[in-house]
Short mmCIF file of N, CA and C in Angstrom, two decimals:
data_model
loop_
_atom_site.label_atom_id
_atom_site.label_comp_id
_atom_site.label_asym_id
_atom_site.label_seq_id
_atom_site.Cartn_x
_atom_site.Cartn_y
_atom_site.Cartn_z
N UNK A 5 0.40 -0.98 -0.01
CA UNK A 5 -0.02 0.27 0.05
C UNK A 5 0.92 1.52 -0.08
N UNK A 6 0.07 2.03 -1.04
CA UNK A 6 1.27 3.78 -0.32
C UNK A 6 -0.06 4.33 0.17
N UNK A 7 0.97 5.76 1.10
CA UNK A 7 0.38 6.04 1.90
C UNK A 7 1.11 7.81 1.63
N UNK A 8 0.11 8.73 1.56
CA UNK A 8 0.58 9.67 1.67
C UNK A 8 0.42 10.43 2.60
N UNK A 9 0.82 11.46 3.74
CA UNK A 9 0.51 12.23 4.47
C UNK A 9 0.75 13.96 4.41
N UNK A 10 -1.15 14.60 4.71
CA UNK A 10 -1.13 15.97 4.59
C UNK A 10 -0.89 16.25 5.83
N UNK A 11 -0.13 17.61 5.58
CA UNK A 11 -0.66 18.06 7.21
C UNK A 11 0.61 19.46 7.37
N UNK A 12 0.27 20.71 7.58
CA UNK A 12 1.61 21.81 7.90
C UNK A 12 2.06 21.65 8.30
N UNK A 13 3.39 22.81 8.37
CA UNK A 13 4.61 21.85 9.07
C UNK A 13 4.66 21.90 11.14
N UNK A 14 5.15 20.78 11.28
CA UNK A 14 5.28 20.60 12.83
C UNK A 14 3.72 20.29 13.08
N UNK A 15 2.58 19.44 12.10
CA UNK A 15 1.20 19.06 12.51
C UNK A 15 2.21 17.75 12.76
N UNK A 16 2.81 16.48 12.79
CA UNK A 16 2.86 15.39 13.22
C UNK A 16 2.99 14.77 11.86
N UNK A 17 3.25 14.73 10.41
CA UNK A 17 3.85 14.32 9.72
C UNK A 17 5.15 13.31 9.99
N UNK A 18 6.23 13.61 10.16
CA UNK A 18 7.49 13.50 10.30
C UNK A 18 7.18 12.16 11.56
N UNK A 19 6.42 11.79 12.61
CA UNK A 19 6.02 11.07 13.01
C UNK A 19 5.19 10.50 13.35
N UNK A 20 4.24 10.40 12.29
CA UNK A 20 3.25 9.67 12.22
C UNK A 20 3.63 8.65 10.90
N UNK A 21 4.73 8.93 10.07
CA UNK A 21 5.20 8.23 9.03
C UNK A 21 6.13 7.06 10.01
N UNK A 22 7.03 7.38 11.31
CA UNK A 22 7.21 6.22 12.05
C UNK A 22 6.83 5.26 12.70
N UNK A 23 5.29 6.27 13.56
CA UNK A 23 5.09 5.42 13.92
C UNK A 23 4.19 4.57 12.69
N UNK A 24 3.73 4.42 11.31
CA UNK A 24 3.37 3.51 10.64
C UNK A 24 4.52 2.06 10.35
N UNK A 25 5.98 3.04 10.41
CA UNK A 25 6.69 1.84 10.04
C UNK A 25 7.78 0.96 10.78
N UNK A 26 6.68 1.66 12.17
CA UNK A 26 6.68 0.71 13.45
C UNK A 26 5.75 -0.27 13.24
N UNK A 27 4.80 -0.26 12.54
CA UNK A 27 4.13 -1.47 12.70
C UNK A 27 4.49 -2.05 11.04
N UNK A 28 5.26 -1.65 10.16
CA UNK A 28 5.24 -2.45 9.03
C UNK A 28 6.96 -1.75 8.50
N UNK A 29 7.73 -2.69 8.81
CA UNK A 29 9.37 -1.85 8.34
C UNK A 29 9.30 -2.18 7.44
N UNK A 30 8.31 -2.28 6.51
CA UNK A 30 8.61 -2.77 5.24
C UNK A 30 8.67 -1.68 4.03
N UNK A 31 8.17 -0.76 4.58
CA UNK A 31 7.74 1.42 4.38
C UNK A 31 8.73 1.59 4.28
N UNK A 32 9.28 2.35 3.38
CA UNK A 32 9.59 3.87 3.05
C UNK A 32 9.59 4.93 2.99
N UNK A 33 10.64 5.76 3.35
CA UNK A 33 9.71 7.46 3.60
C UNK A 33 9.68 8.00 2.20
N UNK A 34 9.18 9.24 1.56
CA UNK A 34 9.73 9.55 0.49
C UNK A 34 8.83 11.33 1.04
N UNK A 35 10.11 12.20 0.49
CA UNK A 35 9.22 13.26 -0.05
C UNK A 35 9.40 14.15 -0.41
N UNK A 36 8.41 14.74 -1.38
CA UNK A 36 8.38 15.73 -2.45
C UNK A 36 9.05 16.19 -2.02
N UNK A 37 9.58 17.13 -0.64
CA UNK A 37 10.84 18.16 -0.67
C UNK A 37 12.47 18.06 -0.66
N UNK A 38 12.48 16.58 -0.12
CA UNK A 38 13.58 16.32 -0.37
C UNK A 38 15.01 16.35 -0.81
N UNK A 39 14.74 16.63 -2.58
CA UNK A 39 15.50 17.09 -3.57
C UNK A 39 16.12 18.32 -3.32
N UNK A 40 14.57 19.26 -2.38
CA UNK A 40 14.90 20.57 -2.30
C UNK A 40 16.41 21.66 -1.20
N UNK A 41 15.74 20.57 -0.01
CA UNK A 41 16.01 20.49 1.04
C UNK A 41 18.33 19.99 0.19
N UNK A 42 18.02 18.97 -0.25
CA UNK A 42 18.93 18.05 -0.68
C UNK A 42 20.40 19.73 -1.65
N UNK A 43 19.55 19.94 -2.02
CA UNK A 43 19.97 20.99 -3.25
C UNK A 43 20.39 21.98 -2.80
N UNK A 44 19.66 22.10 -0.85
CA UNK A 44 20.44 23.65 -0.44
C UNK A 44 21.39 23.57 0.34
N UNK A 45 21.22 21.90 0.30
CA UNK A 45 22.53 22.19 1.49
C UNK A 45 24.10 22.01 0.34
N UNK A 46 23.79 20.97 -0.59
CA UNK A 46 25.04 21.12 -1.75
C UNK A 46 25.39 22.54 -2.35
N UNK A 47 23.65 23.03 -2.60
CA UNK A 47 24.48 24.63 -3.27
C UNK A 47 25.04 25.70 -2.62
N UNK A 48 24.08 25.67 -1.29
CA UNK A 48 23.73 26.79 -0.80
C UNK A 48 24.74 26.74 1.23
N UNK A 49 25.16 25.76 0.81
CA UNK A 49 25.68 25.07 2.55
C UNK A 49 24.78 25.56 3.40
N UNK A 50 23.55 24.87 3.25
CA UNK A 50 22.40 25.42 4.09
C UNK A 50 22.97 24.17 5.83
N UNK A 51 22.78 24.81 6.67
CA UNK A 51 22.73 24.31 8.06
C UNK A 51 21.39 23.80 9.09
N UNK A 52 20.82 22.82 9.24
CA UNK A 52 20.07 23.59 10.14
C UNK A 52 18.59 22.97 8.79
N UNK A 53 17.36 23.67 8.85
CA UNK A 53 16.13 23.94 8.42
C UNK A 53 16.09 25.74 7.96
N UNK A 54 16.67 26.20 6.56
CA UNK A 54 16.02 27.19 6.27
C UNK A 54 14.82 27.05 5.56
N UNK A 55 13.93 27.92 6.26
CA UNK A 55 12.51 27.44 5.04
C UNK A 55 12.20 28.36 4.06
N UNK A 56 12.64 29.48 4.92
CA UNK A 56 13.07 30.49 3.31
C UNK A 56 13.73 30.01 2.20
N UNK A 57 14.52 29.79 2.56
CA UNK A 57 15.82 29.48 1.47
C UNK A 57 14.20 28.32 0.66
N UNK A 58 14.59 27.00 1.40
CA UNK A 58 13.03 25.97 0.91
C UNK A 58 12.28 26.22 0.46
N UNK A 59 11.62 27.75 0.81
CA UNK A 59 10.97 27.59 -0.09
C UNK A 59 10.94 28.24 -1.13
N UNK A 60 12.19 29.30 -1.03
CA UNK A 60 12.48 29.60 -2.98
C UNK A 60 13.16 28.70 -3.40
N UNK A 61 13.60 27.81 -3.46
CA UNK A 61 14.32 26.59 -4.21
C UNK A 61 13.45 26.32 -5.01
N UNK A 62 12.09 25.71 -3.84
CA UNK A 62 11.36 24.89 -4.80
C UNK A 62 10.43 25.76 -5.34
N UNK A 63 10.15 26.79 -5.00
CA UNK A 63 9.24 27.36 -6.49
C UNK A 63 9.42 28.28 -7.39
N UNK A 64 11.55 28.45 -6.95
CA UNK A 64 12.19 28.77 -8.49
C UNK A 64 11.59 27.69 -9.73
N UNK A 65 11.85 26.26 -8.88
CA UNK A 65 12.23 25.36 -10.03
C UNK A 65 10.48 25.21 -10.61
N UNK A 66 9.36 25.19 -9.71
CA UNK A 66 7.65 24.69 -9.86
C UNK A 66 7.61 26.00 -10.67
N UNK A 67 8.71 27.19 -11.24
CA UNK A 67 8.23 28.14 -12.20
C UNK A 67 8.99 27.70 -13.71
N UNK A 68 9.29 26.52 -13.76
CA UNK A 68 10.04 26.52 -14.69
C UNK A 68 8.82 24.97 -15.19
N UNK A 69 8.41 23.87 -13.96
CA UNK A 69 7.46 22.94 -14.08
C UNK A 69 7.01 22.99 -13.05
N UNK A 70 5.84 23.15 -13.02
CA UNK A 70 4.92 23.06 -11.91
C UNK A 70 5.05 21.33 -11.42
N UNK A 71 5.14 20.47 -12.12
CA UNK A 71 4.86 19.34 -11.51
C UNK A 71 6.91 18.72 -11.29
N UNK A 72 7.58 19.41 -11.20
CA UNK A 72 8.36 19.37 -10.96
C UNK A 72 9.31 18.46 -10.23
N UNK A 73 8.76 18.30 -8.99
CA UNK A 73 9.24 17.47 -7.53
C UNK A 73 8.03 16.73 -7.74
N UNK A 74 6.98 16.29 -8.07
CA UNK A 74 5.91 15.29 -8.02
C UNK A 74 6.78 14.01 -9.83
N UNK A 75 6.82 14.15 -10.30
CA UNK A 75 7.39 14.27 -11.03
C UNK A 75 9.39 13.18 -10.78
N UNK A 76 10.05 14.11 -9.57
CA UNK A 76 10.43 12.94 -9.64
C UNK A 76 10.42 12.37 -7.83
N UNK A 77 9.44 11.96 -7.54
CA UNK A 77 9.35 11.21 -6.42
C UNK A 77 8.27 10.33 -6.87
N UNK A 78 7.24 10.45 -7.78
CA UNK A 78 7.15 9.49 -8.42
C UNK A 78 7.38 8.31 -9.44
N UNK A 79 9.06 8.89 -9.77
CA UNK A 79 9.75 8.01 -10.69
C UNK A 79 10.22 7.46 -9.29
N UNK A 80 10.55 7.88 -8.50
CA UNK A 80 11.22 6.87 -7.23
C UNK A 80 10.19 6.12 -6.48
N UNK A 81 8.95 6.26 -6.82
CA UNK A 81 8.06 5.13 -6.07
C UNK A 81 7.27 4.68 -6.81
N UNK A 82 7.84 4.53 -8.13
CA UNK A 82 6.80 3.44 -9.19
C UNK A 82 7.15 2.50 -8.99
N UNK A 83 8.14 1.07 -8.74
CA UNK A 83 8.16 0.30 -8.41
C UNK A 83 7.80 -0.14 -6.91
N UNK A 84 7.54 0.89 -6.04
CA UNK A 84 7.71 0.60 -4.75
C UNK A 84 5.92 -0.30 -3.92
N UNK A 85 6.30 -1.62 -3.89
CA UNK A 85 5.46 -1.47 -2.58
C UNK A 85 4.19 -0.70 -2.14
N UNK A 86 5.71 -0.51 -0.69
CA UNK A 86 5.48 -0.06 0.78
C UNK A 86 6.31 1.70 0.74
N UNK A 87 5.22 2.06 0.44
CA UNK A 87 5.87 3.71 0.33
C UNK A 87 4.78 4.84 0.70
N UNK A 88 5.59 5.78 1.63
CA UNK A 88 5.17 6.67 2.36
C UNK A 88 5.77 7.98 1.65
N UNK A 89 4.48 8.79 1.17
CA UNK A 89 5.18 10.53 0.92
C UNK A 89 4.66 11.39 2.68
N UNK A 90 5.86 11.52 2.96
CA UNK A 90 5.30 12.22 4.35
C UNK A 90 5.38 13.90 4.44
N UNK A 91 5.26 14.69 2.88
CA UNK A 91 5.33 15.87 3.37
C UNK A 91 4.57 16.78 2.19
N UNK A 92 2.98 15.52 1.68
CA UNK A 92 1.92 16.67 0.87
C UNK A 92 1.40 17.36 0.96
N UNK A 93 1.65 18.53 0.05
CA UNK A 93 0.97 19.87 0.70
C UNK A 93 0.22 20.67 -1.06
N UNK A 94 0.51 20.03 -1.86
CA UNK A 94 -0.01 21.05 -2.81
C UNK A 94 -1.38 19.92 -3.94
N UNK A 95 -1.78 20.35 -4.41
CA UNK A 95 -3.08 19.53 -5.17
C UNK A 95 -2.39 19.31 -6.56
N UNK A 96 -1.37 19.60 -6.86
CA UNK A 96 -0.88 18.25 -8.16
C UNK A 96 -0.30 17.52 -7.45
N UNK A 97 0.27 17.11 -6.70
CA UNK A 97 0.78 16.28 -5.41
C UNK A 97 -0.46 15.56 -5.31
N UNK A 98 -1.60 15.59 -4.58
CA UNK A 98 -2.27 14.74 -4.57
C UNK A 98 -2.90 14.15 -5.45
N UNK A 99 -3.17 15.39 -7.02
CA UNK A 99 -3.84 14.86 -8.31
C UNK A 99 -3.06 13.51 -8.76
N UNK A 100 -1.75 13.41 -7.99
CA UNK A 100 -1.18 12.90 -8.80
C UNK A 100 -0.81 11.30 -8.03
N UNK A 101 -1.58 11.27 -7.19
CA UNK A 101 -1.31 10.14 -5.77
C UNK A 101 -2.57 9.26 -5.95
N UNK A 102 -3.66 9.24 -7.04
CA UNK A 102 -4.53 8.45 -7.56
C UNK A 102 -4.62 6.97 -6.98
N UNK A 103 -4.89 5.93 -6.18
CA UNK A 103 -5.07 5.32 -5.24
C UNK A 103 -4.07 4.92 -4.37
N UNK A 104 -3.96 5.84 -3.43
CA UNK A 104 -2.99 6.11 -2.41
C UNK A 104 -4.01 6.39 -1.57
N UNK A 105 -3.55 5.30 0.05
CA UNK A 105 -4.41 6.13 1.39
C UNK A 105 -3.84 7.57 1.17
N UNK A 106 -4.74 8.41 2.18
CA UNK A 106 -4.03 9.85 2.12
C UNK A 106 -4.87 10.33 3.53
N UNK A 107 -3.92 10.37 4.39
CA UNK A 107 -4.19 11.12 5.82
C UNK A 107 -3.52 12.22 5.69
N UNK A 108 -4.18 13.17 6.52
CA UNK A 108 -4.52 14.37 6.94
C UNK A 108 -4.51 15.08 8.47
N UNK A 109 -3.54 15.34 8.04
CA UNK A 109 -3.80 15.75 9.88
C UNK A 109 -3.94 16.64 10.24
N UNK A 110 -4.70 16.83 11.02
CA UNK A 110 -5.30 17.83 11.33
C UNK A 110 -4.68 19.03 12.73
N UNK A 111 -4.20 19.25 13.48
CA UNK A 111 -3.34 20.02 14.23
C UNK A 111 -3.65 21.45 14.41
N UNK A 112 -3.92 21.44 15.44
CA UNK A 112 -4.60 23.34 15.83
C UNK A 112 -2.97 24.67 15.91
N UNK A 113 -2.91 25.73 15.26
CA UNK A 113 -2.03 26.15 15.17
C UNK A 113 -1.18 27.05 16.08
N UNK A 114 -1.85 26.86 17.88
CA UNK A 114 -1.19 26.69 18.38
C UNK A 114 -0.27 25.83 18.91
N UNK A 115 -0.84 24.71 19.08
CA UNK A 115 0.57 23.08 19.48
C UNK A 115 1.81 23.66 18.37
N UNK A 116 1.04 23.39 16.68
CA UNK A 116 1.98 23.98 15.95
C UNK A 116 3.40 24.78 15.87
N UNK A 117 2.49 26.01 16.52
CA UNK A 117 3.72 27.14 17.01
C UNK A 117 4.85 26.40 18.42
N UNK A 118 3.72 26.00 19.02
CA UNK A 118 5.08 25.50 20.42
C UNK A 118 5.60 24.24 19.37
N UNK A 119 5.56 23.11 18.78
CA UNK A 119 6.68 22.87 17.50
C UNK A 119 7.43 22.92 17.65
N UNK A 120 7.35 24.43 16.97
CA UNK A 120 8.50 24.37 15.62
C UNK A 120 9.12 25.61 16.75
N UNK A 121 8.44 25.94 17.85
CA UNK A 121 9.73 26.29 18.63
C UNK A 121 10.60 25.36 19.61
N UNK A 122 9.91 24.40 19.72
CA UNK A 122 10.84 23.38 20.32
C UNK A 122 11.45 22.55 19.65
N UNK A 123 11.31 22.95 18.38
CA UNK A 123 12.49 21.56 17.16
C UNK A 123 13.02 22.87 16.16
N UNK A 124 12.76 24.16 16.28
CA UNK A 124 14.17 24.73 15.73
C UNK A 124 13.98 25.77 16.86
N UNK A 125 14.91 25.96 17.65
CA UNK A 125 14.88 26.98 19.02
C UNK A 125 15.64 28.09 18.35
N UNK A 126 17.10 27.63 16.71
CA UNK A 126 17.41 28.56 16.53
C UNK A 126 16.48 29.74 15.08
N UNK A 127 15.81 28.86 15.03
CA UNK A 127 15.26 29.30 13.90
C UNK A 127 14.04 29.63 13.58
N UNK A 128 13.01 29.42 14.64
CA UNK A 128 11.78 29.20 15.18
C UNK A 128 10.83 30.84 14.24
N UNK A 129 11.54 31.91 14.76
CA UNK A 129 11.53 32.75 13.90
C UNK A 129 10.89 32.83 12.18
N UNK A 130 11.84 32.20 11.86
CA UNK A 130 11.33 31.33 10.28
C UNK A 130 10.19 30.96 9.75
N UNK A 131 10.12 29.95 10.53
CA UNK A 131 9.12 29.11 9.79
C UNK A 131 8.66 29.88 10.52
N UNK A 132 7.76 30.37 11.63
CA UNK A 132 6.80 30.90 11.61
C UNK A 132 5.97 32.35 11.11
N UNK A 133 7.29 32.95 10.38
CA UNK A 133 7.15 33.86 9.48
C UNK A 133 6.31 33.15 7.94
N UNK A 134 6.83 31.61 8.15
CA UNK A 134 6.21 31.55 6.71
C UNK A 134 4.80 30.08 6.78
N UNK A 135 4.46 30.27 8.03
CA UNK A 135 3.25 29.88 8.47
C UNK A 135 1.83 30.36 7.76
N UNK A 136 2.12 31.31 6.54
CA UNK A 136 1.01 31.88 5.82
C UNK A 136 1.49 31.82 4.82
N UNK A 137 2.70 31.23 4.13
CA UNK A 137 2.77 30.53 2.73
C UNK A 137 2.04 30.05 2.51
N UNK A 138 2.53 30.24 1.15
CA UNK A 138 0.70 28.40 0.23
C UNK A 138 0.66 27.32 0.14
N UNK A 139 2.06 27.12 0.74
CA UNK A 139 1.83 25.47 1.06
C UNK A 139 2.05 25.05 2.16
N UNK A 140 1.63 26.09 3.06
CA UNK A 140 1.09 25.95 4.16
C UNK A 140 -0.72 25.97 4.65
N UNK A 141 -1.30 26.67 3.51
CA UNK A 141 -2.20 27.37 3.77
C UNK A 141 -3.60 26.98 2.80
N UNK A 142 -3.19 25.47 1.58
CA UNK A 142 -3.14 25.36 0.60
C UNK A 142 -4.70 24.70 1.03
N UNK A 143 -5.90 24.57 1.10
CA UNK A 143 -7.01 23.62 0.87
C UNK A 143 -7.32 23.83 -0.15
N UNK A 144 -6.51 22.25 0.48
CA UNK A 144 -6.50 20.80 -0.73
C UNK A 144 -8.34 19.75 -1.27
N UNK A 145 -8.38 19.51 -2.98
CA UNK A 145 -9.92 18.60 -2.70
C UNK A 145 -9.35 17.36 -1.79
N UNK A 146 -9.75 17.09 -0.89
CA UNK A 146 -9.58 15.91 -0.85
C UNK A 146 -10.26 14.52 -1.21
N UNK A 147 -9.85 13.18 -1.55
CA UNK A 147 -11.02 12.30 -2.27
C UNK A 147 -11.85 11.76 -1.30
N UNK A 148 -12.23 10.86 -1.08
CA UNK A 148 -13.72 10.44 -0.61
C UNK A 148 -12.27 9.61 0.14
N UNK A 149 -12.45 9.38 1.28
CA UNK A 149 -11.79 7.95 1.85
C UNK A 149 -10.55 8.64 2.92
N UNK A 150 -10.27 9.89 2.46
CA UNK A 150 -9.26 10.26 3.05
C UNK A 150 -9.65 10.35 4.85
N UNK A 151 -8.43 9.52 5.51
CA UNK A 151 -8.37 9.54 6.26
C UNK A 151 -7.77 10.80 7.09
N UNK A 152 -8.53 10.97 8.70
CA UNK A 152 -8.24 12.36 9.08
C UNK A 152 -7.73 12.11 10.70
N UNK A 153 -6.74 11.95 10.87
CA UNK A 153 -6.47 12.17 12.22
C UNK A 153 -6.07 13.89 12.78
N UNK A 154 -6.25 13.60 14.24
CA UNK A 154 -6.24 14.37 15.63
C UNK A 154 -4.86 15.11 15.87
N UNK A 155 -4.00 15.48 15.19
CA UNK A 155 -2.59 15.48 15.29
C UNK A 155 -1.84 16.32 16.32
N UNK A 156 -3.10 16.91 16.95
CA UNK A 156 -3.28 17.29 18.73
C UNK A 156 -2.49 16.41 19.75
N UNK A 157 -3.16 14.61 19.54
CA UNK A 157 -2.99 14.01 20.09
C UNK A 157 -1.31 13.47 20.60
N UNK A 158 -1.70 12.75 21.83
CA UNK A 158 0.02 12.51 22.14
C UNK A 158 0.37 11.04 20.97
N UNK A 159 1.48 10.63 21.31
CA UNK A 159 2.12 9.56 20.24
C UNK A 159 1.49 8.67 20.77
N UNK A 160 1.31 8.32 21.80
CA UNK A 160 0.78 7.22 22.11
C UNK A 160 -1.44 7.02 21.93
N UNK A 161 -1.67 7.89 22.32
CA UNK A 161 -3.24 8.42 21.71
C UNK A 161 -3.21 8.03 19.57
N UNK A 162 -2.38 8.74 19.13
CA UNK A 162 -2.20 8.77 17.52
C UNK A 162 -2.21 7.26 17.57
N UNK A 163 -1.33 6.62 18.07
CA UNK A 163 -1.09 5.04 18.03
C UNK A 163 -2.23 4.48 17.85
N UNK A 164 -3.03 4.42 18.64
CA UNK A 164 -3.93 4.31 19.05
C UNK A 164 -4.67 3.90 17.80
N UNK A 165 -5.32 5.40 17.93
CA UNK A 165 -6.12 6.37 15.98
C UNK A 165 -5.79 5.17 15.19
N UNK A 166 -4.42 4.62 15.02
CA UNK A 166 -3.39 4.06 13.70
C UNK A 166 -4.00 2.49 14.01
N UNK A 167 -4.12 1.89 15.48
CA UNK A 167 -4.38 0.52 16.05
C UNK A 167 -5.60 -0.45 14.24
N UNK A 168 -6.84 0.43 14.80
CA UNK A 168 -7.63 0.33 13.59
C UNK A 168 -7.98 0.50 12.32
N UNK A 169 -6.96 1.37 11.71
CA UNK A 169 -6.41 1.69 10.64
C UNK A 169 -5.62 0.50 9.81
N UNK A 170 -4.81 0.51 10.49
CA UNK A 170 -3.37 -0.74 10.20
C UNK A 170 -3.17 -1.91 9.60
N UNK A 171 -5.28 -2.43 9.75
CA UNK A 171 -4.84 -3.39 8.63
C UNK A 171 -5.31 -3.10 7.10
N UNK A 172 -5.58 -1.54 7.27
CA UNK A 172 -5.84 -1.49 6.01
C UNK A 172 -4.21 -0.70 5.34
N UNK A 173 -3.88 -0.10 5.84
CA UNK A 173 -2.39 -0.10 5.81
C UNK A 173 -1.30 -1.42 5.33
#
């Protein structure tokens, strides 16, 4: 089964991916944004996570081809049976995931801000400034059957929420 996880920054996407991998270690995680991070490190010597730089690189390449990141990742996963995309953010990404299981994390902003400050203490302001970027505020047209999970819950509660879904996954 192929799974994609949607949610704005610090909603719990990476945590959820790891929990799914706990249930089935055959899953490999892929990210639309991983190549962007790789380029930021290689070309701009990015250390840590410079969200503004990442947004700029991703956006500039999307100006050339709106599906550049979709095509790159879909090529990586085409022959995989067990894969997770942990950073679904745009409608064109969702549209490319026909037949995938989609999980939408719903996490209140105040919890996300708290997590941002904990995860990025050295540059949390940059992340908070970018909470209004379209990649964070996009209203996607989710397909029927999208699984919604409250990302504000503890890991134990999310693990319990996953339990009945896991046989489907």
